[in-house]
CSV table of C-alpha atoms in Angstrom, one decimal:
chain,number,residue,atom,x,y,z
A,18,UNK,CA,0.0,0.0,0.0
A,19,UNK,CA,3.1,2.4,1.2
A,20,UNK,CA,4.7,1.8,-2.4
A,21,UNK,CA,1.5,1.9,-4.1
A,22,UNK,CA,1.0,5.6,-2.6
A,23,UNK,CA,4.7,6.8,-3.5
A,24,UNK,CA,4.4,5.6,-6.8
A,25,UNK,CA,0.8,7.9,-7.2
A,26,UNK,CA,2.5,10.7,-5.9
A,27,UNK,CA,6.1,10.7,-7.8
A,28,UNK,CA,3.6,10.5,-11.1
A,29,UNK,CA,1.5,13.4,-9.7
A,30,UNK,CA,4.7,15.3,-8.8
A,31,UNK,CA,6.1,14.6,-12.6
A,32,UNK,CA,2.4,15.7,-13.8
A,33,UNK,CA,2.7,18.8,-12.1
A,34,UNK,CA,6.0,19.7,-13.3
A,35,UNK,CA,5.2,18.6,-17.2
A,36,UNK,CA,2.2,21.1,-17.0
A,37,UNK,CA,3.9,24.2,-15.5
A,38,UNK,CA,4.7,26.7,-18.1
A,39,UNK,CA,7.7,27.9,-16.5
A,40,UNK,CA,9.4,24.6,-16.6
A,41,UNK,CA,8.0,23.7,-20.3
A,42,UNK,CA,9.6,27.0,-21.7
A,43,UNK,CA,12.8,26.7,-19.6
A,44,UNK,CA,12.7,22.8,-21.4
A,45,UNK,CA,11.9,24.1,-24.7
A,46,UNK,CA,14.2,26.9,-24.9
A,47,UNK,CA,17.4,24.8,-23.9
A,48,UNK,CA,16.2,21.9,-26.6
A,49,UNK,CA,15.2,23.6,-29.7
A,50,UNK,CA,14.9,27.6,-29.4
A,51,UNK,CA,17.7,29.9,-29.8
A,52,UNK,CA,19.1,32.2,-27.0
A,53,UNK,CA,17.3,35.5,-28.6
A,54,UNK,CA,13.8,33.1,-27.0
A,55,UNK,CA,15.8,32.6,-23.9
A,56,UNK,CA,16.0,36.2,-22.8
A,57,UNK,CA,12.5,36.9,-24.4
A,58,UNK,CA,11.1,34.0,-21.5
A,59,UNK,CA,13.3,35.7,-19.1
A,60,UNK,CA,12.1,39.3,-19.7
A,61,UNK,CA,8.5,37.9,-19.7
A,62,UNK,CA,8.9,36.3,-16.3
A,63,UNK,CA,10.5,39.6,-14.8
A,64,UNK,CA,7.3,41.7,-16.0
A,65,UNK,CA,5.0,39.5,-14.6
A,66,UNK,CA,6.8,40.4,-11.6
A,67,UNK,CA,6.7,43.8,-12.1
A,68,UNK,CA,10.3,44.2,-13.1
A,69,UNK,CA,11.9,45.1,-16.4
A,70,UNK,CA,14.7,43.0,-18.0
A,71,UNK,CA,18.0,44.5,-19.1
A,72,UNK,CA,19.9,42.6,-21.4
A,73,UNK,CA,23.5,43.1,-22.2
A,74,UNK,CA,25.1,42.7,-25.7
A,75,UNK,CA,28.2,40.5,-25.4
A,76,UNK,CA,29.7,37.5,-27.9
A,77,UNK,CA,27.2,35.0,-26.8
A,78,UNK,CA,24.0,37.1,-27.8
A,79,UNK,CA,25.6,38.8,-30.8
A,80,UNK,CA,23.4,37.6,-34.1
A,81,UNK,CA,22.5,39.4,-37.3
A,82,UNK,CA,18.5,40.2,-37.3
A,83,UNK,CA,16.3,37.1,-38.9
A,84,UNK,CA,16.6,37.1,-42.3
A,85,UNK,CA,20.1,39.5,-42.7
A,86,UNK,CA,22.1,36.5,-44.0
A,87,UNK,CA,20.6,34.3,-47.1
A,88,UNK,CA,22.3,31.4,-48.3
A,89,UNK,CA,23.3,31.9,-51.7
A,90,UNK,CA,21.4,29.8,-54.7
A,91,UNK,CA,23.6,26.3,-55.0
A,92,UNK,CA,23.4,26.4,-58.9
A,93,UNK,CA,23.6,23.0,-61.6
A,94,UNK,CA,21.7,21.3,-59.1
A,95,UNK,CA,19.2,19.8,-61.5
A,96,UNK,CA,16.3,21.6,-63.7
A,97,UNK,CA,14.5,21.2,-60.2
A,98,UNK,CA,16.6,24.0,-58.8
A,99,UNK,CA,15.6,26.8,-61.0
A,100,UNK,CA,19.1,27.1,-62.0
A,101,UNK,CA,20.3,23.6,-63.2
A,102,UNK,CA,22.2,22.9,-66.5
A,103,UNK,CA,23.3,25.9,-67.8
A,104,UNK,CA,23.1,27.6,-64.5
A,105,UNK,CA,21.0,31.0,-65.7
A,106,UNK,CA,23.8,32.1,-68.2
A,107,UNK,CA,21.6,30.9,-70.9
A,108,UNK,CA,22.8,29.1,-74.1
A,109,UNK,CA,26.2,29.6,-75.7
A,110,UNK,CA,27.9,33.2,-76.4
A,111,UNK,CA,30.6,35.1,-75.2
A,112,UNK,CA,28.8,35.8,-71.8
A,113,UNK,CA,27.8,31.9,-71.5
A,114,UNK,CA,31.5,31.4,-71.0
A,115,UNK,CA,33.5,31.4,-67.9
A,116,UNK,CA,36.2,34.1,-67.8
A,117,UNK,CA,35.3,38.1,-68.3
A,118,UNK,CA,32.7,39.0,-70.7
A,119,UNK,CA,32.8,41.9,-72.7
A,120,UNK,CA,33.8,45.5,-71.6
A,121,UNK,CA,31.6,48.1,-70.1
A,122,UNK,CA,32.2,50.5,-73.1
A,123,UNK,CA,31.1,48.0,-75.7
A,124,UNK,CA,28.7,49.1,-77.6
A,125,UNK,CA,27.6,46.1,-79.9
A,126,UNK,CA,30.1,47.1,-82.2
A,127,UNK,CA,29.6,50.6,-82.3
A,128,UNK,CA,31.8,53.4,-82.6
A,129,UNK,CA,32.5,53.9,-78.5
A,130,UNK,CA,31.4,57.2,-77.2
A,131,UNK,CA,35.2,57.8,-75.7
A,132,UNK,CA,36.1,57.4,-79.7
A,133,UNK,CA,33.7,59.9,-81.0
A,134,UNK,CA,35.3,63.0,-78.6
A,135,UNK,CA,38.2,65.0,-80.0
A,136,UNK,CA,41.3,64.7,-77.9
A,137,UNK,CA,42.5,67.5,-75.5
A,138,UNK,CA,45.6,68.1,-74.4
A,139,UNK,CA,49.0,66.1,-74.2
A,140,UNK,CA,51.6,63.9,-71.7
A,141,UNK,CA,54.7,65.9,-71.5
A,142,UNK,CA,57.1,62.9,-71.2
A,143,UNK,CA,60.3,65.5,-70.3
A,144,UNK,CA,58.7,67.1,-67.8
A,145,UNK,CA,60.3,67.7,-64.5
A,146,UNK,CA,57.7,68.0,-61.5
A,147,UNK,CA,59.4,69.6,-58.6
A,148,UNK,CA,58.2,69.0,-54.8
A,149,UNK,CA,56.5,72.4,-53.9
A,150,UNK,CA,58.4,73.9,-50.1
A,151,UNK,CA,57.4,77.0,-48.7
A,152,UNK,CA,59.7,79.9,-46.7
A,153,UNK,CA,57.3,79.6,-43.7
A,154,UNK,CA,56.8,76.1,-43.4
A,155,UNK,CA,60.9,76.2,-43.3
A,156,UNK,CA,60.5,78.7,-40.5
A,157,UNK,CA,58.1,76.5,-38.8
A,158,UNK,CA,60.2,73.6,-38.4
A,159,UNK,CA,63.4,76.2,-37.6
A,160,UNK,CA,60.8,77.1,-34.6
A,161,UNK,CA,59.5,73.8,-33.5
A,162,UNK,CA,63.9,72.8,-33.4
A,163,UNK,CA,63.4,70.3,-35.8
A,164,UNK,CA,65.5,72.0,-39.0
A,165,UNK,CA,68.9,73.2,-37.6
A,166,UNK,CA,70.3,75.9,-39.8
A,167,UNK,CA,73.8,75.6,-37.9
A,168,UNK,CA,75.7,72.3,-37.6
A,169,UNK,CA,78.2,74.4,-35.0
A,170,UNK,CA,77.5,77.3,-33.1
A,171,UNK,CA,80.8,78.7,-35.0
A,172,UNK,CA,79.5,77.7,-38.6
A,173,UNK,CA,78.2,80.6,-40.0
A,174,UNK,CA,78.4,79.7,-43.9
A,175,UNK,CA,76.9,76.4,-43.0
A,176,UNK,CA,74.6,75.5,-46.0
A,177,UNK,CA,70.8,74.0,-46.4
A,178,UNK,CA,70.8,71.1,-49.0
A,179,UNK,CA,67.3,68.9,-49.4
A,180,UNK,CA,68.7,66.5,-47.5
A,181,UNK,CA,69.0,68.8,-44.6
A,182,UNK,CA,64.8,69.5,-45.7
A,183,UNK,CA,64.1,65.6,-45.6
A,184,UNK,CA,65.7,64.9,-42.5
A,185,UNK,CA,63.6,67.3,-40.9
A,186,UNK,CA,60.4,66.1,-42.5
A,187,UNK,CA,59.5,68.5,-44.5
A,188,UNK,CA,59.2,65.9,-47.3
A,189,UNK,CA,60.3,62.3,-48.0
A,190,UNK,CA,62.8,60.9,-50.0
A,191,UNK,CA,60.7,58.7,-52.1
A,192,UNK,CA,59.1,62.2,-53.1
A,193,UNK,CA,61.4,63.5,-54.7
A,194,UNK,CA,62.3,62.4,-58.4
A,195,UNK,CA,63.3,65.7,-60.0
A,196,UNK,CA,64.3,68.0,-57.0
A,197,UNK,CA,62.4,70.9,-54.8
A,198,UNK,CA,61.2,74.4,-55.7
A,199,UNK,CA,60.9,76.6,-52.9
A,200,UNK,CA,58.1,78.8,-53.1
A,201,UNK,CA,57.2,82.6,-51.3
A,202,UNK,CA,54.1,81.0,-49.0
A,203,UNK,CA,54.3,82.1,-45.9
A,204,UNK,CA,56.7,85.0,-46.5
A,205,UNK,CA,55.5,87.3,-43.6
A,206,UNK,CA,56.4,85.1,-41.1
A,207,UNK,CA,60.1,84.1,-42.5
A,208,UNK,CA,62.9,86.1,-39.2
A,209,UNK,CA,65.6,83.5,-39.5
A,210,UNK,CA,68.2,84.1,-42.4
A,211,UNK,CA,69.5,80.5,-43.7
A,212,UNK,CA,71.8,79.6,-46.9
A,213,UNK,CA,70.2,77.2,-49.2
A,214,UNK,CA,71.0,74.9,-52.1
A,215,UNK,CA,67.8,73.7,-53.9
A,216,UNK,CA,66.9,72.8,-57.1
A,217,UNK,CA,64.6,75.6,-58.2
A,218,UNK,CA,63.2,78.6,-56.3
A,219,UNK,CA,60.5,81.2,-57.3
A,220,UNK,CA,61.6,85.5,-57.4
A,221,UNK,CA,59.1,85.4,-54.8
A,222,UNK,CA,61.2,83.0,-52.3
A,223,UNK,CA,64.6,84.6,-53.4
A,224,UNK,CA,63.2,88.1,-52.3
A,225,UNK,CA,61.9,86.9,-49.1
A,226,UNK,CA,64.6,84.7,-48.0
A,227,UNK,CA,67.5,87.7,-49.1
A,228,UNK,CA,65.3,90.2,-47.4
A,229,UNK,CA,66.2,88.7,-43.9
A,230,UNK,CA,69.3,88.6,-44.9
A,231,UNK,CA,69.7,84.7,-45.9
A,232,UNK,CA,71.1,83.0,-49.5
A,233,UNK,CA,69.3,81.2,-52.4
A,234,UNK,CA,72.1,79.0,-54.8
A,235,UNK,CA,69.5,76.9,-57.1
A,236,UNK,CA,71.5,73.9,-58.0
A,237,UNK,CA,71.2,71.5,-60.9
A,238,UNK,CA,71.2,67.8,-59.8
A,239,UNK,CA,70.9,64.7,-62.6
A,240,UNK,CA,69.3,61.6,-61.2
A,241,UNK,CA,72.4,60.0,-59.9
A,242,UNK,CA,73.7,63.5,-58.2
A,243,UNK,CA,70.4,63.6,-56.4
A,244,UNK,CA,70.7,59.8,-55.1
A,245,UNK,CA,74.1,60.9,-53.8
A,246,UNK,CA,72.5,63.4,-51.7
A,247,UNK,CA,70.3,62.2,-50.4
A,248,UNK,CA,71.6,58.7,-49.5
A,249,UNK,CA,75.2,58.9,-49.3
A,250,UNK,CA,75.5,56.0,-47.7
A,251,UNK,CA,74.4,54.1,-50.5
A,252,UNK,CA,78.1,55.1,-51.9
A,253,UNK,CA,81.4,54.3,-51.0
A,254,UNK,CA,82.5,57.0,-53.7
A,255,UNK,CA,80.3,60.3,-54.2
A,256,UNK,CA,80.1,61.2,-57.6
A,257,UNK,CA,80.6,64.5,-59.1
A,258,UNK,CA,77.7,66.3,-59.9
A,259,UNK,CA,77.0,66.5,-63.7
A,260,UNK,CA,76.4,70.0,-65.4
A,261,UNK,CA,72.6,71.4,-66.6
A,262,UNK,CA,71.8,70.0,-69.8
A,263,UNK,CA,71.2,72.6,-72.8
A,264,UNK,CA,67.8,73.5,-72.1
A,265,UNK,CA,68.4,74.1,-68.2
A,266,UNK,CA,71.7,75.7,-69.2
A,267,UNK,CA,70.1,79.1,-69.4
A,268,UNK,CA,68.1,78.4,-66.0
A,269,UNK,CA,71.5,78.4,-64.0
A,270,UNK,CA,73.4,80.7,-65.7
A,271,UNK,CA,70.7,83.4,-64.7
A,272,UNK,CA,71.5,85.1,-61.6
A,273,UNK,CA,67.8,87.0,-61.6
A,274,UNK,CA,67.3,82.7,-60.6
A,275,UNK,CA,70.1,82.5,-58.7
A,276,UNK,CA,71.8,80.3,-60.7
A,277,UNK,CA,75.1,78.7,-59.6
A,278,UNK,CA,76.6,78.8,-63.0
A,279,UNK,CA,75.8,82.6,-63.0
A,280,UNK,CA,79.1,84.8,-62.8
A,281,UNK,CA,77.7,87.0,-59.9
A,282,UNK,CA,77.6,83.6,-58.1
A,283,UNK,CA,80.9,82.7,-59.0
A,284,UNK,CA,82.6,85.6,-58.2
A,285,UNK,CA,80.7,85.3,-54.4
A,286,UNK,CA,82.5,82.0,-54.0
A,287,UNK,CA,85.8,83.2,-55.7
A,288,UNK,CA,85.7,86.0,-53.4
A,289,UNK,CA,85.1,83.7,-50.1
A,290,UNK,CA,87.8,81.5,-51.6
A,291,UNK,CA,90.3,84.1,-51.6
A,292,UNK,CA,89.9,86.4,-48.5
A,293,UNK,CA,90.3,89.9,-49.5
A,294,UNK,CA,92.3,89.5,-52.7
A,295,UNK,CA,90.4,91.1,-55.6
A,296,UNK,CA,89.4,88.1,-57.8
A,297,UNK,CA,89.7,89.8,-60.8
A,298,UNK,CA,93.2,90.9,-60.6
A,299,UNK,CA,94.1,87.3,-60.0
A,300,UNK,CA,92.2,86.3,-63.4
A,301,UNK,CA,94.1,89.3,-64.5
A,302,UNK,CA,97.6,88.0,-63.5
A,303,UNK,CA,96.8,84.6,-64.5
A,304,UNK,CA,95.7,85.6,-68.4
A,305,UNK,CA,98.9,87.8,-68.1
A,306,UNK,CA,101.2,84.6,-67.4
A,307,UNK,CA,99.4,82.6,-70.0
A,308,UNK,CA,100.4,84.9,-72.7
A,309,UNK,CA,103.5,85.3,-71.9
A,310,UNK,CA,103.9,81.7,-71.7
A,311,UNK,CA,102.5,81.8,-75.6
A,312,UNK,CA,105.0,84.6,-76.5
A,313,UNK,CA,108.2,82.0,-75.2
């Protein structure tokens, strides 16, 4: 009789707990439903008792919405599929085939429209595009301590190349493939004089730079002279720099460029080469020995 009664009452017990809808949704939900129905149950069960659910996103409830994410049509499935056999590429032709089809600007054989406009313009293949550097971004790095304009506190004829502008910076070396122009940008704020070699350099930028007292020497350099500069150490010899060719001759001969092929320029350096001696009596003296060398 004893096990007779248990028996009734573990069935009832099981009954009871079949037919509660708390425990069949907790059971359904951990066989079959997702984890989206999981904290729906949850946040059911806290406002029946009068509290609201908070749910956090983390990596165990992050899902794309219900439907975001098709699977893509498995085609040459069989004439079943919608797409069997020739796979919706229909029958023969170029675009049947696998590969690219034709271009986007065929037009069925067509004159194109690109070949029915007149061509403008041209490709200068012997042009020379200089990297643009302006007076005040120079001062700007002079201020922020990152260009140094002396090597020595004693050095006053201490002179700016490009390298001196790419270790700063200012520009990179892969950059430059013809040389730098400095331009008159920023002129107003230019205090510091400086001397400077660079490749070419606007009236503009001569004027400012001399007005503070400071030197502009524009300097032809080939592609192997400016690879020297700028990485020397790529050299165990540094080659000599090559002269303009023809149609740069007259660039850097012009001293209203500052050219340092110019005479006035040459004359400077003769002059800073020889002290106080007057450098034209010395070419004087020399053309004077030369001829009498021709009259012996």
């Amino acid at each position: 009789a004893s096990a007779s009664a248990s028996a009734s009452l573990s069935c009832a017990f099981r009954d009871s707990l079949t037919l509660s809808p708390s425990s069949s949704s907790s059971s359904s939900s951990s066989s079959s439903s997702s984890s989206s129905s999981t904290f729906s149950t949850k946040a059911a069960q806290s406002k029946s008792n009068g509290r609201e659910a908070v749910t956090f996103l983390g990596l165990n409830n992050l899902s794309d919405n219900q439907g975001a994410v098709r699977r893509g049509r498995r085609v040459g499935r069989g004439i079943g599929s919608s797409k069997g056999k020739t796979c919706g590429k229909g029958h023969k032709g170029q675009k049947s085939r696998a590969g690219s089809g034709p271009s986007p600007f065929f037009e069925g054989g067509q004159t194109p429209f690109y070949k029915l406009i007149p061509k403008r313009g041209f490709k200068n293949n012997l042009a020379q595009p200089m990297v643009p550097v302006n007076v005040g971004t120079i001062q700007d790095y002079i201020d922020m301590g990152r260009l140094v304009i002396n090597n020595n506190d004693n050095d006053e004829d201490y002179v700016l190349t490009m390298k001196d502008l790419v270790e700063a910076g200012i520009t990179k070396n892969s950059s430059i493939k013809h040389g730098i122009k400095l331009l008159a940008k920023g002129r107003e704020r230019l205090k510091t004089p400086f001397k400077i070699e660079i490749s070419r350099a606007s009236a503009g930028a001569i004027e400012a730079i001399e007005n503070v007292g400071g030197e502009v020497t524009t300097v032809h350099y080939n592609k192997l002279a400016l690879r020297a500069l700028l990485k020397p150490h790529k050299f165990d010899i540094i080659p000599k720099r090559a002269r303009p060719p023809p149609k740069l001759m007259q660039y850097y001969t012009d001293y209203d460029k500052r050219g340092y092929l110019s005479p006035d320029i040459q004359l400077k350096k003769l002059q800073k080469i020889l002290g106080d001696a007057d450098p034209a009596s010395i070419v004087g003296d020399d053309r004077d020995h030369d001829d009498s060398k021709k009259d012996e």
